[in-house]
Amino acid sequence: MSTFDTVGVLGLGLMGRGIAQVIAQSGLAVTVLEVDRDRLDTGVRAIGEFLAEGVRRGKVTESERAATLERITGTTDPADLKPVDLVIEAVVENPEVKRDLLGKIAAVVRDDAVVATNTSALSVTDLAASVPNPGRVAGLHFFNPAPLMPVVEVIAAVQTEPGVVDRLAAFVGEIGKTSVRAKDRPGFLVNRLLMPYLNDVIAELDAELATAEDIDVALKLGLGYRMGPLELLDLIGLDTHEHATSSAYRATLDSQFAPPPLLRQMVAAGYLGRKSGRGFRFGTHTAQETAR
Ligand code: NAD
């Protein structure tokens, strides 16, 4: 028997679509919410493409692909989340948007439904405070891309009932991932270490210590990482990293989280990484152009 039978995922961007896919692949019914039909269709199509690629590579069977898509129901109406046992919020890293949506969803779902947020760097305790029954709110932080990354941080807010964290940790195991419990502090465990590293790398690129490509090659091969930091930023989304590191900076006033000027400029220019077609490494420009 699973800990939760039906799950709602809010937002079908980079993270929401991966989270919805993983859960549907594990055999559970998933209702996904987006702001409009276009975004919903784009997200569901991306899940279909990811699974189709899995079939081509022999990682997913054709029947698994079809069954996974069958288990995903899209909606633009929060009222359709009413029957779910667990809601995972994965909308933009903007506290007002998240609070507003969590409040709306909490009014729709059952009182005992668990409400989780995939925020990267906002306070889970603050978000929980926007829900009438905050004891059922916790952080469930997946990594990008969710279908491939095996670890999920489970974060207890100040208000979270201990049983909720235990159920979420059990759920993470049931969908084939490993859970780690982390304290509700900006960036939790992994991003707390990752954000200053990425900010330092951007400053290093801006100071022209090396080319973007050489920075990535050096850190990838020198530290045995699977991706260089600038490739990773393009994958994460430069706007998402800016939101996350800015909110960690506001919460701590610790300069290691201060968003570097080059990051701000890239975001202002609309160069957001893979999702916009241009980033530090992604796109047809040269790496040197990006730093200038
Ligand atoms: P994204 O910009 O790709 O997607 C966000 C989606 O939320 C968009 O499709 C948008 O239409 C939707 N949305 C906005 N308001 C909504 C609403 N009211 N109702 C329904 N949908 C709404 O962002 P993302 O990268 O998927 O990030 C989502 C969350 O996951 C953020 O909190 C982010 O910090 C966190 N996160 C991101 C990463 C990453 O690497 N990108 C990793 C872990 C966690």
CSV table of C-alpha atoms and ligand atoms in Angstrom, one decimal:
chain,number,residue,atom,x,y,z
A,1,MET,CA,0.0,0.0,0.0
A,2,SER,CA,1.4,3.4,-0.8
A,3,THR,CA,1.6,6.3,1.6
A,4,PHE,CA,-0.4,8.5,-0.8
A,5,ASP,CA,-2.7,7.3,-3.5
A,6,THR,CA,-3.2,10.4,-5.5
A,7,VAL,CA,-0.9,13.4,-5.9
A,8,GLY,CA,-1.4,16.9,-7.2
A,9,VAL,CA,1.5,18.8,-8.7
A,10,LEU,CA,1.3,22.6,-9.0
A,11,GLY,CA,3.2,24.1,-11.9
A,12,LEU,CA,4.5,22.1,-14.9
A,13,GLY,CA,7.7,24.0,-15.6
A,14,LEU,CA,11.1,22.3,-15.5
A,15,MET,CA,10.6,20.8,-12.1
A,16,GLY,CA,6.9,20.2,-11.9
A,17,ARG,CA,6.9,18.1,-15.1
A,18,GLY,CA,9.8,16.0,-13.9
A,19,ILE,CA,8.2,15.5,-10.5
A,20,ALA,CA,4.8,14.6,-12.1
A,21,GLN,CA,6.6,12.1,-14.4
A,22,VAL,CA,8.4,10.3,-11.6
A,23,ILE,CA,5.3,10.0,-9.5
A,24,ALA,CA,3.2,8.8,-12.4
A,25,GLN,CA,5.9,6.3,-13.4
A,26,SER,CA,5.8,4.9,-9.9
A,27,GLY,CA,2.1,4.0,-10.5
A,28,LEU,CA,0.2,6.8,-8.8
A,29,ALA,CA,-2.4,9.1,-10.3
A,30,VAL,CA,-1.2,12.7,-10.7
A,31,THR,CA,-3.3,15.8,-11.3
A,32,VAL,CA,-1.2,18.7,-12.6
A,33,LEU,CA,-2.2,22.3,-12.4
A,34,GLU,CA,-0.9,25.1,-14.6
A,35,VAL,CA,-2.0,28.7,-15.2
A,36,ASP,CA,-3.3,28.1,-18.7
A,37,ARG,CA,-3.9,25.4,-21.4
A,38,ASP,CA,-0.8,26.4,-23.4
A,39,ARG,CA,1.6,25.9,-20.5
A,40,LEU,CA,-0.3,22.7,-19.5
A,41,ASP,CA,0.1,21.3,-23.0
A,42,THR,CA,3.8,22.3,-23.2
A,43,GLY,CA,4.5,20.6,-19.9
A,44,VAL,CA,2.6,17.4,-20.7
A,45,ARG,CA,4.2,17.3,-24.2
A,46,ALA,CA,7.7,17.6,-22.5
A,47,ILE,CA,6.9,14.6,-20.3
A,48,GLY,CA,5.8,12.6,-23.4
A,49,GLU,CA,9.1,13.6,-25.1
A,50,PHE,CA,11.2,12.6,-22.1
A,51,LEU,CA,9.5,9.2,-21.9
A,52,ALA,CA,9.7,8.7,-25.7
A,53,GLU,CA,13.5,9.4,-25.5
A,54,GLY,CA,13.6,6.8,-22.6
A,55,VAL,CA,11.9,4.3,-25.0
A,56,ARG,CA,14.4,5.0,-27.7
A,57,ARG,CA,17.3,4.5,-25.3
A,58,GLY,CA,15.8,1.3,-24.0
A,59,LYS,CA,15.3,2.6,-20.4
A,60,VAL,CA,11.4,2.7,-20.6
A,61,THR,CA,9.1,0.3,-22.3
A,62,GLU,CA,6.4,1.4,-24.7
A,63,SER,CA,3.7,0.2,-22.3
A,64,GLU,CA,5.3,2.0,-19.4
A,65,ARG,CA,5.4,5.2,-21.4
A,66,ALA,CA,1.7,5.0,-22.4
A,67,ALA,CA,0.6,4.0,-18.8
A,68,THR,CA,2.6,6.9,-17.3
A,69,LEU,CA,0.9,9.4,-19.5
A,70,GLU,CA,-2.5,7.9,-18.8
A,71,ARG,CA,-2.0,8.5,-15.1
A,72,ILE,CA,-1.4,12.3,-15.6
A,73,THR,CA,-4.5,14.5,-15.7
A,74,GLY,CA,-4.0,18.2,-16.5
A,75,THR,CA,-6.1,21.1,-15.2
A,76,THR,CA,-6.1,24.9,-14.9
A,77,ASP,CA,-8.8,24.8,-12.1
A,78,PRO,CA,-7.5,24.5,-8.5
A,79,ALA,CA,-10.8,22.9,-7.5
A,80,ASP,CA,-9.8,19.8,-9.4
A,81,LEU,CA,-7.1,19.1,-6.7
A,82,LYS,CA,-9.9,18.4,-4.2
A,83,PRO,CA,-9.4,14.6,-4.0
A,84,VAL,CA,-5.6,14.4,-3.8
A,85,ASP,CA,-3.8,13.0,-0.7
A,86,LEU,CA,-0.6,15.0,-1.3
A,87,VAL,CA,0.0,18.3,-3.1
A,88,ILE,CA,3.5,19.2,-4.3
A,89,GLU,CA,3.9,22.9,-5.2
A,90,ALA,CA,6.5,23.6,-7.9
A,91,VAL,CA,5.6,27.0,-9.2
A,92,VAL,CA,7.9,30.0,-9.8
A,93,GLU,CA,10.3,30.8,-6.9
A,94,ASN,CA,8.3,33.9,-5.9
A,95,PRO,CA,7.0,34.0,-2.3
A,96,GLU,CA,3.8,36.0,-3.1
A,97,VAL,CA,2.8,33.6,-5.9
A,98,LYS,CA,3.5,30.5,-3.8
A,99,ARG,CA,1.7,31.9,-0.7
A,100,ASP,CA,-1.3,32.9,-2.7
A,101,LEU,CA,-1.5,29.5,-4.5
A,102,LEU,CA,-0.9,27.5,-1.3
A,103,GLY,CA,-3.7,29.4,0.5
A,104,LYS,CA,-6.1,28.6,-2.5
A,105,ILE,CA,-5.1,25.0,-2.6
A,106,ALA,CA,-5.4,24.5,1.2
A,107,ALA,CA,-9.0,25.7,1.0
A,108,VAL,CA,-9.8,23.1,-1.6
A,109,VAL,CA,-8.0,19.9,-0.4
A,110,ARG,CA,-9.0,17.8,2.6
A,111,ASP,CA,-7.8,18.9,6.0
A,112,ASP,CA,-5.5,15.9,6.3
A,113,ALA,CA,-4.0,16.2,2.8
A,114,VAL,CA,-0.2,16.9,3.0
A,115,VAL,CA,1.0,20.0,1.3
A,116,ALA,CA,4.7,20.1,0.2
A,117,THR,CA,6.7,22.8,-1.5
A,118,ASN,CA,9.6,22.2,-3.8
A,119,THR,CA,11.1,25.7,-3.1
A,120,SER,CA,14.9,25.9,-3.5
A,121,ALA,CA,15.6,28.6,-1.0
A,122,LEU,CA,12.4,30.2,0.5
A,123,SER,CA,11.6,29.5,4.1
A,124,VAL,CA,9.2,26.5,4.4
A,125,THR,CA,8.1,27.9,7.7
A,126,ASP,CA,7.0,31.2,6.1
A,127,LEU,CA,5.2,29.3,3.3
A,128,ALA,CA,3.5,27.0,5.9
A,129,ALA,CA,2.2,30.1,7.7
A,130,SER,CA,0.1,31.0,4.6
A,131,VAL,CA,-2.0,27.8,5.2
A,132,PRO,CA,-4.7,27.5,7.8
A,133,ASN,CA,-3.4,24.1,9.1
A,134,PRO,CA,0.4,24.5,8.8
A,135,GLY,CA,1.2,21.3,10.6
A,136,ARG,CA,0.7,19.4,7.4
A,137,VAL,CA,3.1,21.5,5.4
A,138,ALA,CA,6.7,20.5,4.7
A,139,GLY,CA,9.5,20.9,2.1
A,140,LEU,CA,10.1,18.2,-0.5
A,141,HIS,CA,13.0,19.4,-2.5
A,142,PHE,CA,13.7,17.4,-5.8
A,143,PHE,CA,16.8,18.0,-7.9
A,144,ASN,CA,16.9,18.8,-11.6
A,145,PRO,CA,16.2,16.8,-13.7
A,146,ALA,CA,13.8,15.1,-11.3
A,147,PRO,CA,13.5,11.9,-13.3
A,148,LEU,CA,17.2,11.3,-13.2
A,149,MET,CA,18.4,12.8,-9.9
A,150,PRO,CA,18.1,10.2,-7.1
A,151,VAL,CA,17.9,12.3,-3.9
A,152,VAL,CA,15.1,14.4,-2.4
A,153,GLU,CA,15.5,16.6,0.7
A,154,VAL,CA,12.6,16.4,3.2
A,155,ILE,CA,12.4,19.6,5.2
A,156,ALA,CA,10.3,20.1,8.4
A,157,ALA,CA,9.0,23.6,8.9
A,158,VAL,CA,8.8,24.9,12.5
A,159,GLN,CA,5.1,24.0,12.4
A,160,THR,CA,5.4,20.6,10.6
A,161,GLU,CA,4.0,17.6,12.6
A,162,PRO,CA,6.7,14.8,12.8
A,163,GLY,CA,4.4,12.2,11.3
A,164,VAL,CA,4.2,14.3,8.1
A,165,VAL,CA,7.9,14.2,7.6
A,166,ASP,CA,8.0,10.5,8.2
A,167,ARG,CA,5.2,9.9,5.6
A,168,LEU,CA,7.0,12.1,3.0
A,169,ALA,CA,10.3,10.2,3.6
A,170,ALA,CA,8.4,6.9,3.1
A,171,PHE,CA,6.8,8.4,-0.1
A,172,VAL,CA,10.2,9.4,-1.5
A,173,GLY,CA,11.3,5.8,-1.1
A,174,GLU,CA,8.2,4.5,-2.8
A,175,ILE,CA,8.8,6.6,-5.9
A,176,GLY,CA,12.3,5.2,-6.1
A,177,LYS,CA,14.4,8.0,-4.6
A,178,THR,CA,16.6,8.4,-1.5
A,179,SER,CA,15.4,11.0,1.1
A,180,VAL,CA,17.6,13.1,3.3
A,181,ARG,CA,16.2,15.2,6.1
A,182,ALA,CA,17.4,18.8,6.2
A,183,LYS,CA,16.7,21.8,8.5
A,184,ASP,CA,14.6,24.7,7.3
A,185,ARG,CA,17.5,27.1,6.6
A,186,PRO,CA,18.1,29.0,3.3
A,187,GLY,CA,19.1,26.5,0.7
A,188,PHE,CA,18.5,23.6,3.1
A,189,LEU,CA,21.5,21.3,2.7
A,190,VAL,CA,22.7,21.0,-0.9
A,191,ASN,CA,21.8,24.5,-2.2
A,192,ARG,CA,23.3,26.1,0.9
A,193,LEU,CA,26.6,24.8,-0.4
A,194,LEU,CA,25.9,25.0,-4.1
A,195,MET,CA,24.7,28.7,-4.4
A,196,PRO,CA,27.9,30.3,-3.1
A,197,TYR,CA,29.9,28.0,-5.4
A,198,LEU,CA,27.9,29.0,-8.5
A,199,ASN,CA,28.1,32.7,-7.5
A,200,ASP,CA,31.9,32.5,-7.2
A,201,VAL,CA,32.1,30.8,-10.6
A,202,ILE,CA,30.1,33.6,-12.2
A,203,ALA,CA,32.4,36.2,-10.6
A,204,GLU,CA,35.4,34.3,-11.8
A,205,LEU,CA,34.0,34.3,-15.4
A,206,ASP,CA,33.3,38.1,-15.1
A,207,ALA,CA,36.9,38.7,-14.0
A,208,GLU,CA,38.0,36.7,-17.1
A,209,LEU,CA,40.1,34.3,-15.0
A,210,ALA,CA,39.4,31.7,-17.7
A,211,THR,CA,36.9,31.1,-20.5
A,212,ALA,CA,33.5,29.6,-19.7
A,213,GLU,CA,34.4,26.4,-21.3
A,214,ASP,CA,37.7,26.1,-19.5
A,215,ILE,CA,36.0,26.8,-16.1
A,216,ASP,CA,33.6,24.0,-16.8
A,217,VAL,CA,36.2,21.6,-18.0
A,218,ALA,CA,38.5,22.3,-15.0
A,219,LEU,CA,35.8,21.8,-12.4
A,220,LYS,CA,34.2,18.8,-14.1
A,221,LEU,CA,37.5,16.9,-14.5
A,222,GLY,CA,39.3,18.4,-11.5
A,223,LEU,CA,36.5,17.6,-9.0
A,224,GLY,CA,34.9,14.6,-10.7
A,225,TYR,CA,31.6,16.4,-11.1
A,226,ARG,CA,29.2,15.3,-13.9
A,227,MET,CA,28.6,18.8,-15.1
A,228,GLY,CA,30.6,22.0,-15.1
A,229,PRO,CA,29.1,24.8,-13.0
A,230,LEU,CA,28.2,27.1,-16.0
A,231,GLU,CA,26.5,24.2,-17.8
A,232,LEU,CA,24.7,23.5,-14.6
A,233,LEU,CA,23.5,27.1,-14.3
A,234,ASP,CA,22.1,26.9,-17.9
A,235,LEU,CA,20.2,23.7,-16.9
A,236,ILE,CA,18.9,25.2,-13.6
A,237,GLY,CA,17.8,28.4,-15.3
A,238,LEU,CA,19.6,31.7,-14.5
A,239,ASP,CA,16.4,33.3,-13.3
A,240,THR,CA,15.7,30.5,-10.9
A,241,HIS,CA,19.2,30.7,-9.5
A,242,GLU,CA,18.9,34.5,-9.2
A,243,HIS,CA,15.6,34.1,-7.3
A,244,ALA,CA,17.0,31.5,-5.0
A,245,THR,CA,20.3,33.1,-4.2
A,246,SER,CA,18.7,36.6,-3.8
A,247,SER,CA,16.2,35.2,-1.3
A,248,ALA,CA,18.9,33.4,0.6
A,249,TYR,CA,20.8,36.7,0.7
A,250,ARG,CA,17.8,38.6,2.0
A,251,ALA,CA,17.2,36.0,4.7
A,252,THR,CA,20.8,35.8,5.9
A,253,LEU,CA,22.5,39.0,4.7
A,254,ASP,CA,25.5,36.7,4.1
A,255,SER,CA,27.5,38.1,1.2
A,256,GLN,CA,28.2,34.6,-0.2
A,257,PHE,CA,24.6,34.5,-1.4
A,258,ALA,CA,24.6,38.0,-3.0
A,259,PRO,CA,23.7,37.6,-6.7
A,260,PRO,CA,26.8,38.6,-8.8
A,261,PRO,CA,26.3,41.5,-11.3
A,262,LEU,CA,26.8,39.4,-14.3
A,263,LEU,CA,24.0,37.0,-13.3
A,264,ARG,CA,21.7,40.0,-12.9
A,265,GLN,CA,22.6,41.3,-16.3
A,266,MET,CA,22.1,37.9,-18.0
A,267,VAL,CA,18.6,37.6,-16.5
A,268,ALA,CA,17.8,41.2,-17.4
A,269,ALA,CA,18.8,40.4,-21.0
A,270,GLY,CA,16.5,37.3,-21.0
A,271,TYR,CA,19.5,34.9,-21.3
A,272,LEU,CA,18.1,32.3,-18.9
A,273,GLY,CA,20.0,29.2,-20.1
A,274,ARG,CA,18.5,26.3,-21.9
A,275,LYS,CA,14.9,27.4,-21.4
A,276,SER,CA,15.5,30.6,-23.4
A,277,GLY,CA,18.0,29.2,-25.9
A,278,ARG,CA,20.9,31.2,-24.5
A,279,GLY,CA,22.9,31.1,-21.3
A,280,PHE,CA,26.5,30.9,-20.2
A,281,ARG,CA,27.3,27.8,-22.3
A,282,PHE,CA,24.1,27.2,-24.1
A,283,GLY,CA,23.4,28.9,-27.5
A,284,THR,CA,25.3,29.8,-30.6
A,285,HIS,CA,27.3,32.7,-29.2
A,286,THR,CA,30.9,32.3,-27.9
A,287,ALA,CA,31.6,32.0,-24.2
A,288,GLN,CA,33.6,35.2,-24.3
A,289,GLU,CA,30.7,37.2,-25.6
A,290,THR,CA,28.6,36.0,-22.7
A,291,ALA,CA,31.0,37.3,-20.1
A,292,ARG,CA,31.3,40.8,-21.7
B,1,NAD,P1,9.8,27.2,-14.1
B,1,NAD,O1,9.8,28.6,-14.3
B,1,NAD,O2,10.4,26.3,-15.1
B,1,NAD,O3,8.3,26.7,-13.9
B,1,NAD,C1,7.3,27.3,-13.0
B,1,NAD,C2,5.9,27.0,-13.6
B,1,NAD,O4,5.0,27.4,-12.6
B,1,NAD,C3,5.6,27.7,-14.9
B,1,NAD,O5,5.3,26.8,-15.9
B,1,NAD,C4,4.4,28.6,-14.5
B,1,NAD,O6,3.4,28.7,-15.5
B,1,NAD,C5,3.9,27.8,-13.3
B,1,NAD,N1,3.0,28.6,-12.4
B,1,NAD,C6,3.2,29.9,-12.0
B,1,NAD,N2,2.2,30.3,-11.2
B,1,NAD,C7,1.3,29.3,-11.1
B,1,NAD,C8,0.1,29.1,-10.5
B,1,NAD,N3,-0.5,30.1,-9.8
B,1,NAD,N4,-0.6,27.9,-10.7
B,1,NAD,C9,0.0,26.9,-11.4
B,1,NAD,N5,1.2,27.0,-12.1
B,1,NAD,C10,1.8,28.2,-11.9
B,1,NAD,O7,10.4,26.9,-12.6
B,1,NAD,P2,11.1,25.6,-12.1
B,1,NAD,O8,12.6,25.6,-12.4
B,1,NAD,O9,10.3,24.4,-12.5
B,1,NAD,O10,11.0,25.8,-10.5
B,1,NAD,C11,9.9,25.5,-9.8
B,1,NAD,C12,10.2,25.5,-8.3
B,1,NAD,O11,11.1,24.4,-8.1
B,1,NAD,C13,10.8,26.7,-7.8
B,1,NAD,O12,10.4,26.9,-6.4
B,1,NAD,C14,12.3,26.4,-7.8
B,1,NAD,O13,13.1,27.2,-6.9
B,1,NAD,C15,12.3,25.0,-7.5
B,1,NAD,N6,13.5,24.2,-7.9
B,1,NAD,C16,14.0,24.5,-9.1
B,1,NAD,C17,15.1,23.7,-9.6
B,1,NAD,C18,15.8,23.9,-10.9
B,1,NAD,O14,16.9,23.4,-11.1
B,1,NAD,N7,15.2,24.7,-11.8
B,1,NAD,C19,15.6,22.6,-8.8
B,1,NAD,C20,15.0,22.4,-7.5
B,1,NAD,C21,13.9,23.1,-7.1
